[in-house]
Amino acid sequence: MKGMVFTYDALIALSFFLFFIGSIFFIYNVDYYDDVAIMMGEKRNTYLAQDIIITLNAFKFEMLNESIKKNISQELNISDDLLNSKAISEILLLLWVKNKSYVIDDVFYSLYHFLPDIAQFNISIITSSNNVIISNYSFESDVVHTAYTYLTGYEENQEPLGYVAKAFATKIQKNTTKIYVLSPQGAANVDGWITITKYFYVNSSPDNITNAVFYLSLHKGQNTEDIDYVLINGNDVYSSVVWLWQIDSSTGQGAFGYVDIMPYLQEGWNTLQMRFRNPWFNAHIHPGSRIEITYSDDSFYKGRKDVEEYLYYEDIYSQETSIYGTGAWATMEYSIPLNSNINNVTLHLSLRGIENAGWWWSWDDWTWYNWDVRVYVNGNLIDEIRNPDFNMDLYYDLTPYTVPGTNYVVFYANTYGNRFLGDDYTHVYSDPVNDPYGSTYIYVNYTYNDNPILYGNIDITLNELLGGVAENPKSYDIDFEGKSLLSTYLHIAQIFSYTIGVDVNGNEVFASTFPRGIPSKIFIDPSHFIASGTNTITIEDGCSGCDYLPESSFEYTILIPSHVGYGNVFPSKDDAMRDAVQRLRNVLGRYVDATEIRNETASIGNIPYLYGPLKLAVSVW
Amino acid sequence: MLSPISVRKAQVFVSDFAFSALIFLLLIGVSFYMYDSLVERKEYVAEMQNTLSIAEDISYKLLKHTGIPPNWNLDNLQSVGFADEENVLNFTKLYLFSSLPYEKGKYLLTSQETYEVYINISSANELWSYGIRPPLNTKEIYRVNRIGILNDSVVLITIYLWR
């Protein structure tokens, strides 16, 4: 056999070889040298663009030659001494604003005359909407290196030079109101006495208190002696109560009045205690009982993103005198802003003197019951206790039942409707001064989703009586004059009540979930209101005779800025400062008096611009 | 049926083997050449990047760095820098520096002994220069242009580097 020269193996190997050689030559022919040169050239152009921007900002008008300066001054119609400290970048912007863009070339080339020998370039001004406003040349390269400087904005046709000022209120005086609510609660039966004690903290010296009123809304007996006393820090003010409404009925008397308590208040913890009875039915508090204190204060707003508060019940001591039994019930409302996350809500009940009443007939529900304590949240029965301990500490996690807006807790201990099953006494224990954690309270913890920590603001709480006549339904109009709202509450005052519905500008914001489930204080999220224009609040009770008293009120807290920014340009510092102070006083309005104001002024050369920003861009290729 | 031993021939050289060997040797040769060439390119790129780095460093000293100490003189100089503020040159420092012997000044600028440097600062006219001018027959000269301010003028700074 003869050897073969051109076998298939050889042919395959040859083709691989030729492919390999071809690939090598292809790769070899890529010009690395040019790539490196291009890379270095691009880096050079980047540096040039940056250097131009930096020098435009560093080079001052006063460093230009005299002829250029004279030309610019004439075109801008501004004297040299007002332009001297300005950077060339600002001069270019001024020329553009004044429609003198044809001067820009002269200015630029007088400085960068060597530039066309080493690179192509372009200058542009870009507004916040990102449109190129002015450009010397059109782009002629795909690869452009651009550097920017931000110049604060400029309003055309505005005289750019002079002084601007801003003002800060560093010390203030404001009148603000704090309201302490007594929610509906009771109940001593027939000739039994109920003693209600409320502890409230006044964060103001009595010298700064300008008004303090206690509104009483009671269901009591028809006789004067059915109220034993009304004490403020041990001072009996009962005889000073001005009764506005006293309506007798077969179940006693619904009474509403007020008393001035300002002379008796002290800074820190204060005590309100009243003892009364209702020989016709059970003695209890109606919607509308509250303490309103208006005081002068110098504090600024301190917002919190995470809010924790303990809402203490009043201490309720319901005493049986003869044979008609006793019991206690109480309501409490708590509110959660709409834009927040509910972390935890806990109810602690500290009950004393609870009897095991066995089976008993409910006239209200027309059925037999054998519970002794019941707890409702927003109309939901969450617990029912039979065979209770005489003294009990009960804890309930209300978090799953809590909703954004107003929440309402009601508990009954040895009483329900017109049944009073306790013996001797029933005591809802609460002493937040000496025993806060042993007291009856609702603990509320939520976190705002948005950041409410609005530093530099002043919070003011105002409370306006709805006024008018006692009626149902009742409407109230309010215009917030553009102010920011922090919180809003409605305080209901009624002699008799059944159910309640509240709407704002035609939208329902609250409806009671079960009869007689009337909170005294209803939270309305500020988002339901419009900042400017008339807002209409309407309240309506399901019972036609259950009028809302004119002493119902609307409480709202507004936020007012404590400073104003730069305003218009003035030829002198004093004028600018006077303008800033006046603008600050206008913002503070009738709500706040600035007792100390700090000014900051700036000449246009230092902080020239009031609006903006614009970008000055230099592109090099 | 096997041939008798006396007539069997051994194979020393066949065309397949020759052809394969030739291909193999060619591949080896090309590979060595390619390797050599690529190494040369790689070294060139590295040198170019090194040159760029040195030139950037010089321009940094001119435009961004005040020197150590900031108010240095020829007696207390630790690190050279010529900027009063960003992109603004201090003529006094340039004047002081230009009194240094070239080799010393070059070393302060480049931290190298193998490079030569020439710096020219000009506006309408030359305002300052330092070093030896690049010879005309030098193959690879790297040039950097920067812009700064000197004595109330916007100036072009040109830095030349070569080996």
mmCIF file with all atom_site columns, N, CA, C and O in Angstrom, chain B residues 71-113:
data_model
loop_
_atom_site.group_PDB
_atom_site.id
_atom_site.type_symbol
_atom_site.label_atom_id
_atom_site.label_alt_id
_atom_site.label_comp_id
_atom_site.label_asym_id
_atom_site.label_entity_id
_atom_site.label_seq_id
_atom_site.pdbx_PDB_ins_code
_atom_site.Cartn_x
_atom_site.Cartn_y
_atom_site.Cartn_z
_atom_site.occupancy
_atom_site.B_iso_or_equiv
_atom_site.pdbx_formal_charge
_atom_site.auth_seq_id
_atom_site.auth_comp_id
_atom_site.auth_asym_id
_atom_site.auth_atom_id
_atom_site.pdbx_PDB_model_num
ATOM 1   N N  . ASN B 1 71  ? 2.391  76.798 53.161 1.00 0.00 ? 71  ASN B N  1
ATOM 2   C CA . ASN B 1 71  ? 3.192  77.980 52.851 1.00 0.00 ? 71  ASN B CA 1
ATOM 3   C C  . ASN B 1 71  ? 4.675  77.584 52.720 1.00 0.00 ? 71  ASN B C  1
ATOM 4   O O  . ASN B 1 71  ? 5.563  78.211 53.283 1.00 0.00 ? 71  ASN B O  1
ATOM 5   N N  . TRP B 1 72  ? 4.910  76.544 51.953 1.00 0.00 ? 72  TRP B N  1
ATOM 6   C CA . TRP B 1 72  ? 6.272  75.987 51.877 1.00 0.00 ? 72  TRP B CA 1
ATOM 7   C C  . TRP B 1 72  ? 7.251  76.972 51.244 1.00 0.00 ? 72  TRP B C  1
ATOM 8   O O  . TRP B 1 72  ? 6.883  77.851 50.461 1.00 0.00 ? 72  TRP B O  1
ATOM 9   N N  . ASN B 1 73  ? 8.511  76.761 51.584 1.00 0.00 ? 73  ASN B N  1
ATOM 10  C CA . ASN B 1 73  ? 9.616  77.429 50.906 1.00 0.00 ? 73  ASN B CA 1
ATOM 11  C C  . ASN B 1 73  ? 10.676 76.362 50.636 1.00 0.00 ? 73  ASN B C  1
ATOM 12  O O  . ASN B 1 73  ? 10.494 75.182 50.961 1.00 0.00 ? 73  ASN B O  1
ATOM 13  N N  . LEU B 1 74  ? 11.811 76.765 50.055 1.00 0.00 ? 74  LEU B N  1
ATOM 14  C CA . LEU B 1 74  ? 12.801 75.777 49.640 1.00 0.00 ? 74  LEU B CA 1
ATOM 15  C C  . LEU B 1 74  ? 13.482 75.100 50.823 1.00 0.00 ? 74  LEU B C  1
ATOM 16  O O  . LEU B 1 74  ? 14.106 74.052 50.658 1.00 0.00 ? 74  LEU B O  1
ATOM 17  N N  . ASP B 1 75  ? 13.334 75.672 52.000 1.00 0.00 ? 75  ASP B N  1
ATOM 18  C CA . ASP B 1 75  ? 13.966 75.060 53.172 1.00 0.00 ? 75  ASP B CA 1
ATOM 19  C C  . ASP B 1 75  ? 13.076 74.031 53.851 1.00 0.00 ? 75  ASP B C  1
ATOM 20  O O  . ASP B 1 75  ? 13.582 73.065 54.424 1.00 0.00 ? 75  ASP B O  1
ATOM 21  N N  . ASN B 1 76  ? 11.759 74.261 53.810 1.00 0.00 ? 76  ASN B N  1
ATOM 22  C CA . ASN B 1 76  ? 10.879 73.354 54.568 1.00 0.00 ? 76  ASN B CA 1
ATOM 23  C C  . ASN B 1 76  ? 9.973  72.505 53.669 1.00 0.00 ? 76  ASN B C  1
ATOM 24  O O  . ASN B 1 76  ? 9.081  71.823 54.137 1.00 0.00 ? 76  ASN B O  1
ATOM 25  N N  . LEU B 1 77  ? 10.281 72.507 52.379 1.00 0.00 ? 77  LEU B N  1
ATOM 26  C CA . LEU B 1 77  ? 9.394  71.817 51.450 1.00 0.00 ? 77  LEU B CA 1
ATOM 27  C C  . LEU B 1 77  ? 9.397  70.310 51.686 1.00 0.00 ? 77  LEU B C  1
ATOM 28  O O  . LEU B 1 77  ? 10.438 69.665 51.708 1.00 0.00 ? 77  LEU B O  1
ATOM 29  N N  . GLN B 1 78  ? 8.226  69.743 51.863 1.00 0.00 ? 78  GLN B N  1
ATOM 30  C CA . GLN B 1 78  ? 8.097  68.291 51.999 1.00 0.00 ? 78  GLN B CA 1
ATOM 31  C C  . GLN B 1 78  ? 7.403  67.697 50.771 1.00 0.00 ? 78  GLN B C  1
ATOM 32  O O  . GLN B 1 78  ? 7.770  66.648 50.265 1.00 0.00 ? 78  GLN B O  1
ATOM 33  N N  . SER B 1 79  ? 6.352  68.367 50.311 1.00 0.00 ? 79  SER B N  1
ATOM 34  C CA . SER B 1 79  ? 5.631  67.893 49.128 1.00 0.00 ? 79  SER B CA 1
ATOM 35  C C  . SER B 1 79  ? 5.229  69.118 48.331 1.00 0.00 ? 79  SER B C  1
ATOM 36  O O  . SER B 1 79  ? 4.690  70.082 48.893 1.00 0.00 ? 79  SER B O  1
ATOM 37  N N  . VAL B 1 80  ? 5.532  69.108 47.042 1.00 0.00 ? 80  VAL B N  1
ATOM 38  C CA . VAL B 1 80  ? 5.321  70.321 46.261 1.00 0.00 ? 80  VAL B CA 1
ATOM 39  C C  . VAL B 1 80  ? 3.869  70.434 45.823 1.00 0.00 ? 80  VAL B C  1
ATOM 40  O O  . VAL B 1 80  ? 3.198  69.435 45.516 1.00 0.00 ? 80  VAL B O  1
ATOM 41  N N  . GLY B 1 81  ? 3.378  71.676 45.840 1.00 0.00 ? 81  GLY B N  1
ATOM 42  C CA . GLY B 1 81  ? 2.031  71.978 45.350 1.00 0.00 ? 81  GLY B CA 1
ATOM 43  C C  . GLY B 1 81  ? 1.995  73.450 45.047 1.00 0.00 ? 81  GLY B C  1
ATOM 44  O O  . GLY B 1 81  ? 2.685  74.251 45.684 1.00 0.00 ? 81  GLY B O  1
ATOM 45  N N  . PHE B 1 82  ? 1.169  73.840 44.073 1.00 0.00 ? 82  PHE B N  1
ATOM 46  C CA . PHE B 1 82  ? 1.224  75.222 43.605 1.00 0.00 ? 82  PHE B CA 1
ATOM 47  C C  . PHE B 1 82  ? -0.120 75.942 43.672 1.00 0.00 ? 82  PHE B C  1
ATOM 48  O O  . PHE B 1 82  ? -0.236 77.063 43.203 1.00 0.00 ? 82  PHE B O  1
ATOM 49  N N  . ALA B 1 83  ? -1.125 75.282 44.205 1.00 0.00 ? 83  ALA B N  1
ATOM 50  C CA . ALA B 1 83  ? -2.466 75.875 44.155 1.00 0.00 ? 83  ALA B CA 1
ATOM 51  C C  . ALA B 1 83  ? -2.776 76.651 45.427 1.00 0.00 ? 83  ALA B C  1
ATOM 52  O O  . ALA B 1 83  ? -2.523 76.182 46.527 1.00 0.00 ? 83  ALA B O  1
ATOM 53  N N  . ASP B 1 84  ? -3.342 77.844 45.241 1.00 0.00 ? 84  ASP B N  1
ATOM 54  C CA . ASP B 1 84  ? -3.893 78.592 46.378 1.00 0.00 ? 84  ASP B CA 1
ATOM 55  C C  . ASP B 1 84  ? -5.270 78.063 46.709 1.00 0.00 ? 84  ASP B C  1
ATOM 56  O O  . ASP B 1 84  ? -5.649 77.909 47.853 1.00 0.00 ? 84  ASP B O  1
ATOM 57  N N  . GLU B 1 85  ? -6.040 77.864 45.679 1.00 0.00 ? 85  GLU B N  1
ATOM 58  C CA . GLU B 1 85  ? -7.335 77.206 45.787 1.00 0.00 ? 85  GLU B CA 1
ATOM 59  C C  . GLU B 1 85  ? -7.498 76.416 44.494 1.00 0.00 ? 85  GLU B C  1
ATOM 60  O O  . GLU B 1 85  ? -6.642 76.469 43.621 1.00 0.00 ? 85  GLU B O  1
ATOM 61  N N  . GLU B 1 86  ? -8.593 75.702 44.381 1.00 0.00 ? 86  GLU B N  1
ATOM 62  C CA . GLU B 1 86  ? -8.745 74.796 43.245 1.00 0.00 ? 86  GLU B CA 1
ATOM 63  C C  . GLU B 1 86  ? -8.575 75.546 41.929 1.00 0.00 ? 86  GLU B C  1
ATOM 64  O O  . GLU B 1 86  ? -9.266 76.517 41.657 1.00 0.00 ? 86  GLU B O  1
ATOM 65  N N  . ASN B 1 87  ? -7.601 75.096 41.140 1.00 0.00 ? 87  ASN B N  1
ATOM 66  C CA . ASN B 1 87  ? -7.322 75.645 39.809 1.00 0.00 ? 87  ASN B CA 1
ATOM 67  C C  . ASN B 1 87  ? -6.824 77.082 39.826 1.00 0.00 ? 87  ASN B C  1
ATOM 68  O O  . ASN B 1 87  ? -6.807 77.738 38.797 1.00 0.00 ? 87  ASN B O  1
ATOM 69  N N  . VAL B 1 88  ? -6.396 77.566 40.967 1.00 0.00 ? 88  VAL B N  1
ATOM 70  C CA . VAL B 1 88  ? -5.811 78.908 41.054 1.00 0.00 ? 88  VAL B CA 1
ATOM 71  C C  . VAL B 1 88  ? -4.366 78.760 41.503 1.00 0.00 ? 88  VAL B C  1
ATOM 72  O O  . VAL B 1 88  ? -4.091 78.265 42.600 1.00 0.00 ? 88  VAL B O  1
ATOM 73  N N  . LEU B 1 89  ? -3.423 79.168 40.643 1.00 0.00 ? 89  LEU B N  1
ATOM 74  C CA . LEU B 1 89  ? -1.993 78.959 40.887 1.00 0.00 ? 89  LEU B CA 1
ATOM 75  C C  . LEU B 1 89  ? -1.394 80.100 41.673 1.00 0.00 ? 89  LEU B C  1
ATOM 76  O O  . LEU B 1 89  ? -1.790 81.259 41.539 1.00 0.00 ? 89  LEU B O  1
ATOM 77  N N  . ASN B 1 90  ? -0.404 79.746 42.440 1.00 0.00 ? 90  ASN B N  1
ATOM 78  C CA . ASN B 1 90  ? 0.337  80.742 43.227 1.00 0.00 ? 90  ASN B CA 1
ATOM 79  C C  . ASN B 1 90  ? 1.655  81.020 42.499 1.00 0.00 ? 90  ASN B C  1
ATOM 80  O O  . ASN B 1 90  ? 2.535  80.151 42.398 1.00 0.00 ? 90  ASN B O  1
ATOM 81  N N  . PHE B 1 91  ? 1.796  82.264 42.017 1.00 0.00 ? 91  PHE B N  1
ATOM 82  C CA . PHE B 1 91  ? 2.986  82.579 41.212 1.00 0.00 ? 91  PHE B CA 1
ATOM 83  C C  . PHE B 1 91  ? 4.259  82.539 42.046 1.00 0.00 ? 91  PHE B C  1
ATOM 84  O O  . PHE B 1 91  ? 5.328  82.163 41.555 1.00 0.00 ? 91  PHE B O  1
ATOM 85  N N  . THR B 1 92  ? 4.143  82.906 43.310 1.00 0.00 ? 92  THR B N  1
ATOM 86  C CA . THR B 1 92  ? 5.332  82.894 44.172 1.00 0.00 ? 92  THR B CA 1
ATOM 87  C C  . THR B 1 92  ? 5.897  81.490 44.282 1.00 0.00 ? 92  THR B C  1
ATOM 88  O O  . THR B 1 92  ? 7.120  81.279 44.224 1.00 0.00 ? 92  THR B O  1
ATOM 89  N N  . LYS B 1 93  ? 5.032  80.525 44.435 1.00 0.00 ? 93  LYS B N  1
ATOM 90  C CA . LYS B 1 93  ? 5.486  79.136 44.536 1.00 0.00 ? 93  LYS B CA 1
ATOM 91  C C  . LYS B 1 93  ? 6.099  78.677 43.214 1.00 0.00 ? 93  LYS B C  1
ATOM 92  O O  . LYS B 1 93  ? 7.115  77.969 43.194 1.00 0.00 ? 93  LYS B O  1
ATOM 93  N N  . LEU B 1 94  ? 5.503  79.096 42.110 1.00 0.00 ? 94  LEU B N  1
ATOM 94  C CA . LEU B 1 94  ? 6.074  78.720 40.805 1.00 0.00 ? 94  LEU B CA 1
ATOM 95  C C  . LEU B 1 94  ? 7.479  79.337 40.658 1.00 0.00 ? 94  LEU B C  1
ATOM 96  O O  . LEU B 1 94  ? 8.407  78.666 40.204 1.00 0.00 ? 94  LEU B O  1
ATOM 97  N N  . TYR B 1 95  ? 7.574  80.580 41.085 1.00 0.00 ? 95  TYR B N  1
ATOM 98  C CA . TYR B 1 95  ? 8.866  81.270 40.970 1.00 0.00 ? 95  TYR B CA 1
ATOM 99  C C  . TYR B 1 95  ? 9.927  80.591 41.833 1.00 0.00 ? 95  TYR B C  1
ATOM 100 O O  . TYR B 1 95  ? 11.053 80.375 41.402 1.00 0.00 ? 95  TYR B O  1
ATOM 101 N N  . LEU B 1 96  ? 9.540  80.224 43.041 1.00 0.00 ? 96  LEU B N  1
ATOM 102 C CA . LEU B 1 96  ? 10.468 79.527 43.942 1.00 0.00 ? 96  LEU B CA 1
ATOM 103 C C  . LEU B 1 96  ? 10.912 78.205 43.342 1.00 0.00 ? 96  LEU B C  1
ATOM 104 O O  . LEU B 1 96  ? 12.091 77.847 43.355 1.00 0.00 ? 96  LEU B O  1
ATOM 105 N N  . PHE B 1 97  ? 9.945  77.511 42.821 1.00 0.00 ? 97  PHE B N  1
ATOM 106 C CA . PHE B 1 97  ? 10.237 76.173 42.295 1.00 0.00 ? 97  PHE B CA 1
ATOM 107 C C  . PHE B 1 97  ? 11.191 76.240 41.117 1.00 0.00 ? 97  PHE B C  1
ATOM 108 O O  . PHE B 1 97  ? 12.049 75.369 40.932 1.00 0.00 ? 97  PHE B O  1
ATOM 109 N N  . SER B 1 98  ? 10.999 77.268 40.304 1.00 0.00 ? 98  SER B N  1
ATOM 110 C CA . SER B 1 98  ? 11.827 77.348 39.096 1.00 0.00 ? 98  SER B CA 1
ATOM 111 C C  . SER B 1 98  ? 13.295 77.598 39.422 1.00 0.00 ? 98  SER B C  1
ATOM 112 O O  . SER B 1 98  ? 14.160 77.424 38.554 1.00 0.00 ? 98  SER B O  1
ATOM 113 N N  . SER B 1 99  ? 13.590 77.957 40.676 1.00 0.00 ? 99  SER B N  1
ATOM 114 C CA . SER B 1 99  ? 15.002 78.137 41.033 1.00 0.00 ? 99  SER B CA 1
ATOM 115 C C  . SER B 1 99  ? 15.645 76.818 41.413 1.00 0.00 ? 99  SER B C  1
ATOM 116 O O  . SER B 1 99  ? 16.879 76.759 41.619 1.00 0.00 ? 99  SER B O  1
ATOM 117 N N  . LEU B 1 100 ? 14.894 75.760 41.473 1.00 0.00 ? 100 LEU B N  1
ATOM 118 C CA . LEU B 1 100 ? 15.461 74.452 41.820 1.00 0.00 ? 100 LEU B CA 1
ATOM 119 C C  . LEU B 1 100 ? 16.203 73.870 40.621 1.00 0.00 ? 100 LEU B C  1
ATOM 120 O O  . LEU B 1 100 ? 15.787 74.066 39.468 1.00 0.00 ? 100 LEU B O  1
ATOM 121 N N  . PRO B 1 101 ? 17.247 73.099 40.875 1.00 0.00 ? 101 PRO B N  1
ATOM 122 C CA . PRO B 1 101 ? 17.915 72.388 39.769 1.00 0.00 ? 101 PRO B CA 1
ATOM 123 C C  . PRO B 1 101 ? 16.915 71.459 39.108 1.00 0.00 ? 101 PRO B C  1
ATOM 124 O O  . PRO B 1 101 ? 16.026 70.909 39.779 1.00 0.00 ? 101 PRO B O  1
ATOM 125 N N  . TYR B 1 102 ? 17.064 71.268 37.841 1.00 0.00 ? 102 TYR B N  1
ATOM 126 C CA . TYR B 1 102 ? 16.093 70.498 37.065 1.00 0.00 ? 102 TYR B CA 1
ATOM 127 C C  . TYR B 1 102 ? 15.888 69.093 37.624 1.00 0.00 ? 102 TYR B C  1
ATOM 128 O O  . TYR B 1 102 ? 14.751 68.629 37.764 1.00 0.00 ? 102 TYR B O  1
ATOM 129 N N  . GLU B 1 103 ? 17.003 68.386 37.896 1.00 0.00 ? 103 GLU B N  1
ATOM 130 C CA . GLU B 1 103 ? 16.865 67.000 38.342 1.00 0.00 ? 103 GLU B CA 1
ATOM 131 C C  . GLU B 1 103 ? 16.065 66.928 39.645 1.00 0.00 ? 103 GLU B C  1
ATOM 132 O O  . GLU B 1 103 ? 15.236 66.027 39.818 1.00 0.00 ? 103 GLU B O  1
ATOM 133 N N  . LYS B 1 104 ? 16.317 67.860 40.527 1.00 0.00 ? 104 LYS B N  1
ATOM 134 C CA . LYS B 1 104 ? 15.596 67.848 41.801 1.00 0.00 ? 104 LYS B CA 1
ATOM 135 C C  . LYS B 1 104 ? 14.123 68.196 41.576 1.00 0.00 ? 104 LYS B C  1
ATOM 136 O O  . LYS B 1 104 ? 13.219 67.542 42.110 1.00 0.00 ? 104 LYS B O  1
ATOM 137 N N  . GLY B 1 105 ? 13.914 69.243 40.780 1.00 0.00 ? 105 GLY B N  1
ATOM 138 C CA . GLY B 1 105 ? 12.531 69.647 40.506 1.00 0.00 ? 105 GLY B CA 1
ATOM 139 C C  . GLY B 1 105 ? 11.764 68.556 39.797 1.00 0.00 ? 105 GLY B C  1
ATOM 140 O O  . GLY B 1 105 ? 10.596 68.286 40.096 1.00 0.00 ? 105 GLY B O  1
ATOM 141 N N  . LYS B 1 106 ? 12.423 67.885 38.847 1.00 0.00 ? 106 LYS B N  1
ATOM 142 C CA . LYS B 1 106 ? 11.773 66.816 38.103 1.00 0.00 ? 106 LYS B CA 1
ATOM 143 C C  . LYS B 1 106 ? 11.372 65.691 39.040 1.00 0.00 ? 106 LYS B C  1
ATOM 144 O O  . LYS B 1 106 ? 10.285 65.124 38.937 1.00 0.00 ? 106 LYS B O  1
ATOM 145 N N  . TYR B 1 107 ? 12.266 65.383 39.957 1.00 0.00 ? 107 TYR B N  1
ATOM 146 C CA . TYR B 1 107 ? 11.964 64.293 40.889 1.00 0.00 ? 107 TYR B CA 1
ATOM 147 C C  . TYR B 1 107 ? 10.810 64.662 41.820 1.00 0.00 ? 107 TYR B C  1
ATOM 148 O O  . TYR B 1 107 ? 9.954  63.828 42.124 1.00 0.00 ? 107 TYR B O  1
ATOM 149 N N  . LEU B 1 108 ? 10.801 65.936 42.231 1.00 0.00 ? 108 LEU B N  1
ATOM 150 C CA . LEU B 1 108 ? 9.680  66.369 43.093 1.00 0.00 ? 108 LEU B CA 1
ATOM 151 C C  . LEU B 1 108 ? 8.351  66.273 42.352 1.00 0.00 ? 108 LEU B C  1
ATOM 152 O O  . LEU B 1 108 ? 7.313  65.991 42.932 1.00 0.00 ? 108 LEU B O  1
ATOM 153 N N  . LEU B 1 109 ? 8.386  66.511 41.048 1.00 0.00 ? 109 LEU B N  1
ATOM 154 C CA . LEU B 1 109 ? 7.145  66.467 40.274 1.00 0.00 ? 109 LEU B CA 1
ATOM 155 C C  . LEU B 1 109 ? 6.749  65.044 39.899 1.00 0.00 ? 109 LEU B C  1
ATOM 156 O O  . LEU B 1 109 ? 5.579  64.687 39.930 1.00 0.00 ? 109 LEU B O  1
ATOM 157 N N  . THR B 1 110 ? 7.709  64.239 39.479 1.00 0.00 ? 110 THR B N  1
ATOM 158 C CA . THR B 1 110 ? 7.366  62.933 38.904 1.00 0.00 ? 110 THR B CA 1
ATOM 159 C C  . THR B 1 110 ? 7.629  61.757 39.821 1.00 0.00 ? 110 THR B C  1
ATOM 160 O O  . THR B 1 110 ? 7.100  60.675 39.582 1.00 0.00 ? 110 THR B O  1
ATOM 161 N N  . SER B 1 111 ? 8.469  61.942 40.861 1.00 0.00 ? 111 SER B N  1
ATOM 162 C CA . SER B 1 111 ? 8.920  60.843 41.734 1.00 0.00 ? 111 SER B CA 1
ATOM 163 C C  . SER B 1 111 ? 9.618  59.770 40.919 1.00 0.00 ? 111 SER B C  1
ATOM 164 O O  . SER B 1 111 ? 9.661  58.608 41.303 1.00 0.00 ? 111 SER B O  1
ATOM 165 N N  . GLN B 1 112 ? 10.141 60.168 39.745 1.00 0.00 ? 112 GLN B N  1
ATOM 166 C CA . GLN B 1 112 ? 10.800 59.194 38.874 1.00 0.00 ? 112 GLN B CA 1
ATOM 167 C C  . GLN B 1 112 ? 12.088 59.837 38.390 1.00 0.00 ? 112 GLN B C  1
ATOM 168 O O  . GLN B 1 112 ? 12.204 61.052 38.342 1.00 0.00 ? 112 GLN B O  1
ATOM 169 N N  . GLU B 1 113 ? 12.982 58.941 37.973 1.00 0.00 ? 113 GLU B N  1
ATOM 170 C CA . GLU B 1 113 ? 14.199 59.490 37.358 1.00 0.00 ? 113 GLU B CA 1
ATOM 171 C C  . GLU B 1 113 ? 14.264 59.208 35.875 1.00 0.00 ? 113 GLU B C  1
ATOM 172 O O  . GLU B 1 113 ? 15.116 59.740 35.169 1.00 0.00 ? 113 GLU B O  1
#
